[in-house]
Coordinates of C-alpha atoms and ligand atoms in Angstrom, one line a residue:
M1 CA 27.3 -20.4 -18.1
S2 CA 24.8 -22.5 -16.1
A3 CA 21.7 -23.9 -17.8
V4 CA 18.5 -22.0 -17.2
P5 CA 15.9 -24.3 -15.5
S6 CA 13.1 -24.9 -17.9
T7 CA 10.5 -23.3 -15.7
L8 CA 12.4 -20.0 -15.9
K9 CA 12.1 -19.9 -19.6
T10 CA 8.4 -18.8 -19.3
N11 CA 9.6 -15.7 -17.5
K12 CA 6.1 -15.2 -16.0
L13 CA 4.6 -15.6 -12.6
I14 CA 1.3 -17.4 -13.2
D15 CA -0.7 -19.0 -10.4
K16 CA -2.9 -22.2 -10.4
F17 CA -5.9 -20.1 -11.3
G18 CA -4.3 -18.5 -14.4
R19 CA -3.7 -15.1 -12.8
Q20 CA -0.4 -13.4 -13.7
V21 CA 1.4 -11.5 -11.0
T22 CA 2.6 -8.2 -12.5
Y23 CA 2.5 -6.0 -9.4
V24 CA 4.5 -6.2 -6.2
R25 CA 4.3 -4.2 -3.1
I26 CA 7.5 -4.2 -1.0
S27 CA 7.7 -3.0 2.5
V28 CA 11.2 -1.6 3.2
T29 CA 10.7 -1.1 6.9
D30 CA 8.1 -2.0 9.6
R31 CA 9.0 1.3 11.5
C32 CA 7.1 4.5 11.3
D33 CA 7.1 8.0 12.7
F34 CA 3.2 7.9 13.1
R35 CA 1.1 5.4 15.1
C36 CA -2.3 5.5 13.3
V37 CA -4.9 3.9 15.4
Y38 CA -6.2 1.5 12.7
C39 CA -2.6 0.4 11.9
M40 CA -0.6 0.1 15.1
S41 CA -0.9 -0.1 18.8
E42 CA 0.5 2.7 20.8
E43 CA 3.4 0.6 21.9
M44 CA 5.0 -1.4 19.1
E45 CA 8.0 -3.7 19.0
F46 CA 9.9 -3.4 15.8
L47 CA 12.2 -5.9 14.0
P48 CA 15.9 -5.9 14.9
R49 CA 18.0 -4.7 11.9
E50 CA 19.4 -8.1 11.0
Q51 CA 15.8 -9.4 10.4
V52 CA 15.1 -6.7 7.8
L53 CA 16.1 -7.1 4.2
T54 CA 19.1 -5.0 3.3
L55 CA 18.8 -2.4 0.5
E56 CA 20.9 -4.6 -1.7
E57 CA 18.7 -7.6 -1.1
I58 CA 15.6 -5.5 -1.9
T59 CA 17.2 -4.5 -5.2
R60 CA 18.1 -8.1 -6.1
L61 CA 14.6 -9.2 -5.3
S62 CA 13.1 -6.4 -7.4
Q63 CA 15.3 -7.5 -10.3
A64 CA 14.1 -11.1 -10.0
F65 CA 10.5 -9.9 -10.0
V66 CA 11.0 -7.6 -13.0
E67 CA 12.8 -10.3 -14.9
M68 CA 9.7 -12.5 -14.2
G69 CA 7.3 -10.1 -15.8
V70 CA 6.5 -7.7 -12.9
T71 CA 5.9 -4.2 -14.4
K72 CA 4.8 -2.3 -11.3
I73 CA 6.5 -2.0 -7.9
R74 CA 5.2 -0.1 -5.0
I75 CA 7.6 0.8 -2.1
T76 CA 5.8 1.0 1.2
G77 CA 6.1 0.2 4.9
G78 CA 5.8 1.1 7.8
E79 CA 6.9 4.6 6.6
P80 CA 9.2 3.9 3.7
L81 CA 10.8 7.4 3.8
V82 CA 12.2 6.9 7.3
R83 CA 14.4 4.1 6.0
K84 CA 18.0 5.3 5.6
G85 CA 19.1 5.1 2.0
V86 CA 15.6 4.8 0.5
V87 CA 16.3 7.3 -2.2
G88 CA 19.3 5.4 -3.5
L89 CA 17.3 2.2 -3.4
L90 CA 14.5 3.8 -5.5
E91 CA 17.1 5.0 -8.0
N92 CA 18.4 1.5 -8.4
I93 CA 15.0 -0.1 -8.8
A94 CA 13.9 2.6 -11.2
K95 CA 16.7 1.6 -13.6
L96 CA 15.5 -2.0 -13.9
D97 CA 14.8 -2.9 -17.5
G98 CA 11.1 -3.8 -18.0
L99 CA 9.8 -1.9 -14.9
E100 CA 7.1 0.5 -16.1
E101 CA 5.9 2.0 -12.9
L102 CA 7.8 2.7 -9.6
V103 CA 5.4 4.2 -7.0
I104 CA 5.5 4.8 -3.3
T105 CA 3.0 5.1 -0.5
T106 CA 3.9 7.5 2.3
N107 CA 2.4 9.3 5.2
G108 CA 3.8 12.6 3.8
S109 CA 5.8 13.5 6.9
Q110 CA 9.2 13.6 5.1
L111 CA 8.0 15.0 1.7
V112 CA 9.1 18.6 2.3
K113 CA 12.7 17.3 2.3
L114 CA 12.3 14.2 0.0
A115 CA 9.7 15.0 -2.7
E116 CA 12.2 16.3 -5.2
P117 CA 14.9 13.6 -4.6
L118 CA 12.2 11.0 -5.1
K119 CA 11.0 12.5 -8.4
K120 CA 14.7 12.7 -9.5
A121 CA 15.2 9.0 -8.5
G122 CA 12.5 7.9 -10.9
V123 CA 9.4 7.6 -8.8
K124 CA 6.5 8.3 -11.1
R125 CA 3.5 8.4 -8.8
I126 CA 3.0 8.8 -5.1
N127 CA 0.2 8.0 -2.7
I128 CA -0.1 10.1 0.4
S129 CA -2.2 9.2 3.4
L130 CA -4.4 11.9 4.7
D131 CA -7.3 10.9 7.0
S132 CA -8.4 14.4 8.2
L133 CA -8.1 18.1 7.5
D134 CA -8.7 19.0 11.1
T135 CA -5.5 19.4 13.2
D136 CA -6.9 17.8 16.4
K137 CA -8.6 14.9 14.6
F138 CA -5.5 14.3 12.5
K139 CA -3.5 14.1 15.7
K140 CA -6.1 11.7 17.3
V141 CA -6.0 9.3 14.3
T142 CA -2.2 9.3 13.8
R143 CA -1.5 9.8 17.6
V144 CA 1.7 11.8 16.8
G145 CA 1.4 13.2 13.3
D146 CA 1.4 16.9 12.5
L147 CA -1.2 17.9 9.9
D148 CA 0.6 21.1 8.8
V149 CA 3.8 19.2 8.0
V150 CA 1.8 16.7 5.9
L151 CA -0.1 19.5 4.0
Q152 CA 3.3 21.2 3.3
G153 CA 4.6 17.8 2.1
I154 CA 1.6 17.5 -0.3
Q155 CA 2.5 21.0 -1.7
A156 CA 6.2 19.9 -2.1
A157 CA 5.0 16.8 -4.0
K158 CA 2.9 18.9 -6.3
K159 CA 5.8 21.2 -6.9
A160 CA 8.2 18.3 -7.7
G161 CA 5.9 17.4 -10.6
F162 CA 4.9 13.7 -10.1
E163 CA 2.7 12.3 -12.9
K164 CA 0.0 11.6 -10.4
I165 CA -0.6 12.2 -6.7
K166 CA -3.3 10.2 -4.9
L167 CA -4.5 10.7 -1.4
N168 CA -5.6 7.7 0.7
A169 CA -8.0 8.2 3.6
V170 CA -9.1 5.4 6.0
I171 CA -12.5 6.3 7.2
L172 CA -13.7 5.3 10.7
K173 CA -17.1 5.9 12.1
N174 CA -17.2 8.7 14.7
R175 CA -13.6 9.7 14.1
N176 CA -13.5 11.1 10.6
H177 CA -16.5 9.9 8.8
D178 CA -18.0 13.4 8.8
E179 CA -15.0 14.7 6.8
V180 CA -15.4 12.8 3.5
K181 CA -16.9 15.7 1.6
D182 CA -14.2 18.1 2.8
L183 CA -11.5 15.6 1.8
V184 CA -13.0 15.3 -1.7
E185 CA -13.3 19.1 -2.0
Y186 CA -9.7 19.5 -0.9
A187 CA -8.4 16.8 -3.3
M188 CA -10.4 18.3 -6.3
N189 CA -9.3 21.8 -5.6
E190 CA -5.6 20.7 -5.3
G191 CA -5.9 18.6 -8.5
L192 CA -5.4 15.2 -6.7
D193 CA -7.1 11.9 -6.9
I194 CA -8.4 10.5 -3.6
S195 CA -9.3 6.9 -2.5
F196 CA -11.3 6.0 0.6
I197 CA -10.3 2.8 2.3
E198 CA -12.5 0.6 4.6
E199 CA -10.6 -0.4 7.7
M200 CA -9.2 -4.0 7.4
P201 CA -8.8 -6.3 10.4
L202 CA -5.0 -6.6 10.2
G203 CA -3.2 -7.0 13.6
V204 CA -4.3 -6.4 17.1
I205 CA -5.0 -2.7 17.9
D206 CA -5.9 -1.2 21.2
S207 CA -7.8 2.0 20.4
H208 CA -11.2 0.9 19.2
S209 CA -13.5 -1.9 18.1
R210 CA -13.1 -2.4 14.3
E211 CA -16.7 -3.6 14.2
E212 CA -18.0 -0.4 15.7
A213 CA -15.7 1.8 13.6
Y214 CA -16.8 0.2 10.4
Y215 CA -18.0 2.8 7.8
S216 CA -18.7 1.2 4.5
S217 CA -17.7 2.5 1.0
D218 CA -21.4 2.7 0.2
E219 CA -22.0 5.1 3.1
I220 CA -19.0 7.2 2.1
K221 CA -20.2 7.3 -1.5
Q222 CA -23.7 8.4 -0.4
D223 CA -22.2 11.2 1.7
I224 CA -20.1 12.4 -1.2
E225 CA -23.0 12.3 -3.6
T226 CA -24.9 14.9 -1.5
Q227 CA -22.3 17.4 -2.8
F228 CA -20.6 15.9 -5.9
E229 CA -21.8 13.9 -8.9
L230 CA -19.9 10.7 -9.3
L231 CA -19.7 9.0 -12.7
P232 CA -18.3 5.5 -13.0
S233 CA -14.8 5.4 -14.5
T234 CA -13.3 2.6 -16.6
K235 CA -10.0 2.7 -14.6
N236 CA -9.2 -0.7 -13.1
T237 CA -6.0 -1.6 -11.3
G238 CA -6.9 -5.3 -10.8
G239 CA -7.3 -4.6 -7.1
P240 CA -10.1 -3.8 -4.7
A241 CA -10.6 -0.2 -5.9
R242 CA -13.6 1.1 -7.9
Y243 CA -13.1 4.6 -9.4
Y244 CA -15.4 7.5 -10.3
N245 CA -15.0 10.7 -12.2
V246 CA -16.2 13.7 -10.3
N247 CA -18.4 15.8 -12.6
G248 CA -16.7 19.2 -13.3
Y249 CA -13.2 18.1 -12.1
D250 CA -10.3 16.2 -13.7
N251 CA -9.6 13.9 -10.8
L252 CA -10.9 10.6 -9.6
V253 CA -12.5 9.4 -6.4
G254 CA -11.8 5.7 -5.5
F255 CA -13.3 3.3 -3.0
I256 CA -11.3 0.4 -1.7
S257 CA -13.7 -2.0 -0.2
P258 CA -12.1 -5.3 0.9
H259 CA -15.3 -6.3 2.8
S260 CA -18.0 -5.4 0.5
H261 CA -16.7 -6.2 -3.0
N262 CA -14.9 -9.3 -4.1
F263 CA -11.8 -8.6 -6.2
C264 CA -9.9 -11.8 -5.9
D265 CA -10.6 -13.1 -9.4
T266 CA -8.5 -10.5 -11.0
C267 CA -5.8 -10.3 -8.3
N268 CA -2.5 -9.5 -10.0
R269 CA -0.3 -8.7 -6.9
V270 CA 1.8 -10.1 -4.1
R271 CA 3.5 -8.4 -1.2
V272 CA 6.9 -8.7 0.5
T273 CA 7.3 -7.8 4.1
A274 CA 10.2 -5.9 5.6
S275 CA 11.6 -9.2 6.7
G276 CA 11.4 -10.7 3.3
L277 CA 8.3 -12.8 3.7
L278 CA 6.4 -13.1 0.4
L279 CA 2.7 -12.9 1.1
L280 CA 0.5 -14.3 -1.6
C281 CA -2.7 -12.8 -0.3
L282 CA -3.4 -9.8 1.9
G283 CA -6.1 -11.6 3.9
Q284 CA -4.5 -15.0 4.2
E285 CA -1.3 -16.5 5.8
H286 CA 0.1 -18.2 2.7
S287 CA 3.7 -17.1 2.5
M288 CA 7.3 -17.9 1.5
D289 CA 10.5 -16.9 3.3
L290 CA 12.5 -15.0 0.6
M291 CA 15.1 -13.7 3.0
R292 CA 16.3 -17.2 3.5
V293 CA 16.4 -17.8 -0.3
L294 CA 18.2 -14.4 -0.9
R295 CA 20.8 -15.1 1.8
A296 CA 21.4 -18.7 0.8
N297 CA 22.0 -17.6 -2.8
P298 CA 23.8 -14.2 -2.7
T299 CA 25.0 -14.5 -6.3
D300 CA 22.4 -16.7 -8.0
L301 CA 19.3 -14.8 -9.1
D302 CA 17.9 -17.9 -10.9
K303 CA 17.4 -19.6 -7.5
V304 CA 15.4 -16.6 -6.3
K305 CA 13.3 -16.6 -9.5
Q306 CA 12.7 -20.4 -9.1
A307 CA 11.4 -19.7 -5.6
L308 CA 9.1 -17.1 -7.0
I309 CA 7.7 -19.5 -9.5
E310 CA 7.2 -22.2 -6.8
S311 CA 5.3 -19.6 -4.7
M312 CA 2.7 -19.4 -7.4
D313 CA 1.4 -22.8 -6.3
I314 CA 0.4 -21.5 -2.9
K315 CA -1.3 -18.3 -4.0
P316 CA -4.8 -18.8 -2.6
K317 CA -8.0 -18.3 -4.6
G318 CA -9.2 -15.5 -2.4
H319 CA -10.0 -14.2 1.1
D320 CA -12.9 -13.2 3.1
F321 CA -12.5 -10.6 5.9
D322 CA -14.8 -10.8 8.9
I323 CA -14.6 -7.7 11.1
T324 CA -16.6 -9.4 13.9
E325 CA -13.6 -11.6 14.6
Q326 CA -10.7 -9.6 16.0
P327 CA -8.1 -10.0 14.6
V328 CA -8.5 -12.2 11.5
I329 CA -4.9 -11.7 10.5
F330 CA -2.3 -11.2 13.2
R331 CA 0.0 -9.1 11.0
H332 CA -0.4 -5.3 11.2
M333 CA -0.7 -3.4 7.9
S334 CA 2.7 -1.8 8.7
V335 CA 4.2 -5.4 8.5
T336 CA 2.1 -6.4 5.5
G337 CA 3.1 -3.4 3.5
G338 CA -0.2 -1.6 2.6
Ligands
SAM401 N1 3.1 4.7 6.1 C1 2.6 4.9 4.8 C2 1.3 5.5 4.8 O1 0.6 5.5 5.8 O2 0.8 5.9 3.7 C3 2.7 3.6 4.0 C4 2.3 2.3 4.7 S1 0.6 2.3 5.3 C5 0.5 0.7 6.1 C6 -0.2 2.1 3.7 C7 -1.7 2.3 3.7 O3 -2.4 1.4 4.5 C8 -2.1 3.7 4.3 O4 -2.9 4.4 3.4 C9 -2.9 3.4 5.5 O5 -3.9 4.3 5.8 C10 -3.4 2.0 5.2 N2 -3.8 1.1 6.3 C11 -3.0 0.9 7.4 N3 -3.7 0.0 8.3 C12 -4.9 -0.2 7.7 C13 -6.0 -1.0 8.1 N4 -6.0 -1.7 9.2 N5 -7.1 -1.0 7.2 C14 -7.1 -0.3 6.1 N6 -6.0 0.4 5.7 C15 -4.9 0.5 6.5
SF4_402 FE1 2.6 4.5 9.9 FE2 1.3 4.4 7.6 FE3 0.7 2.7 9.6 FE4 0.1 5.2 9.8 S1 -0.7 3.8 8.3 S2 1.0 4.0 11.4 S3 1.7 6.2 8.8 S4 2.6 2.7 8.5

């Protein structure tokens, strides 16, 4: 048996600022069946297959992370449910000893078919994006999405019995900002949590000016409070979200505000792109090529773990988005793995 390098004995990913990484978001594809205006351009070029991590590589990488103290993995994309074999992948990741939470983020388009297999595979919680309850506006925001299919997908997810279902809505001024109360009402009546997300300047988009479309979490909260009473909740995920209980209901409303509220001090997460690039911060370019490490060491997981430890040295202290500069980060969210 080969000796374990001494740094591996700590079994933890701790950066220069003392923050421990316990949460990883992995993008399993950069492809998607929608073209949301804040996420993609109408015409997109996607990665050739050989530049995307294989399912086996994603499983090995997940194992390395979990053996280094990661307790939560989110599978995302692009649209994760359009990747062939994703259910089997989730099944394998769910079996990893030490993993407490396996969750996914989806646009909901495949849930009628896949909600139950996902639940059976071991996915505990699911986030579903829903930006509008109006058929035409939904089509305008997603360019190609069908609201009815997504609403049916939400019902299928409820029926499958996930521990928690959370809706995510990106709010853009003059596109869907007038719908925030309706979205809260829908979520509360369906027994779902809902988070509102400020648009982030990730990648070049061709549909609108991010500066003009900016609608702050404070504005969204004020709108909601004309109809619902929001009471601060103690829930904290270590990320940019603040949560509120809605008086009279069992579910939470969250606000994800990368612009207006600094959350970097408690950052506990990293991201892996579909091409295996480890991103140490959503709003910065610091990265490490894990595809190269995985492919150079197909049978040696310690080498992968060593690379993860080394990456902790380049995790930046924080970021500062500026929506007046377009774009700040050249990667789209579909590449970053939102
Ligand atoms: N396709 C899946 C979905 O839409 O849920 C998963 C991937 S998507 C990139 C993950 C989340 O990122 C979605 O909730 C989406 O609304 C959000 N998102 C995408 N681009 C964004 C941007 N520029 N700013 C803020 N949120 C964004
Ligand atoms: Fe696809 Fe999700 Fe991006 Fe919309 S937000 S284009 S559904 S990856």
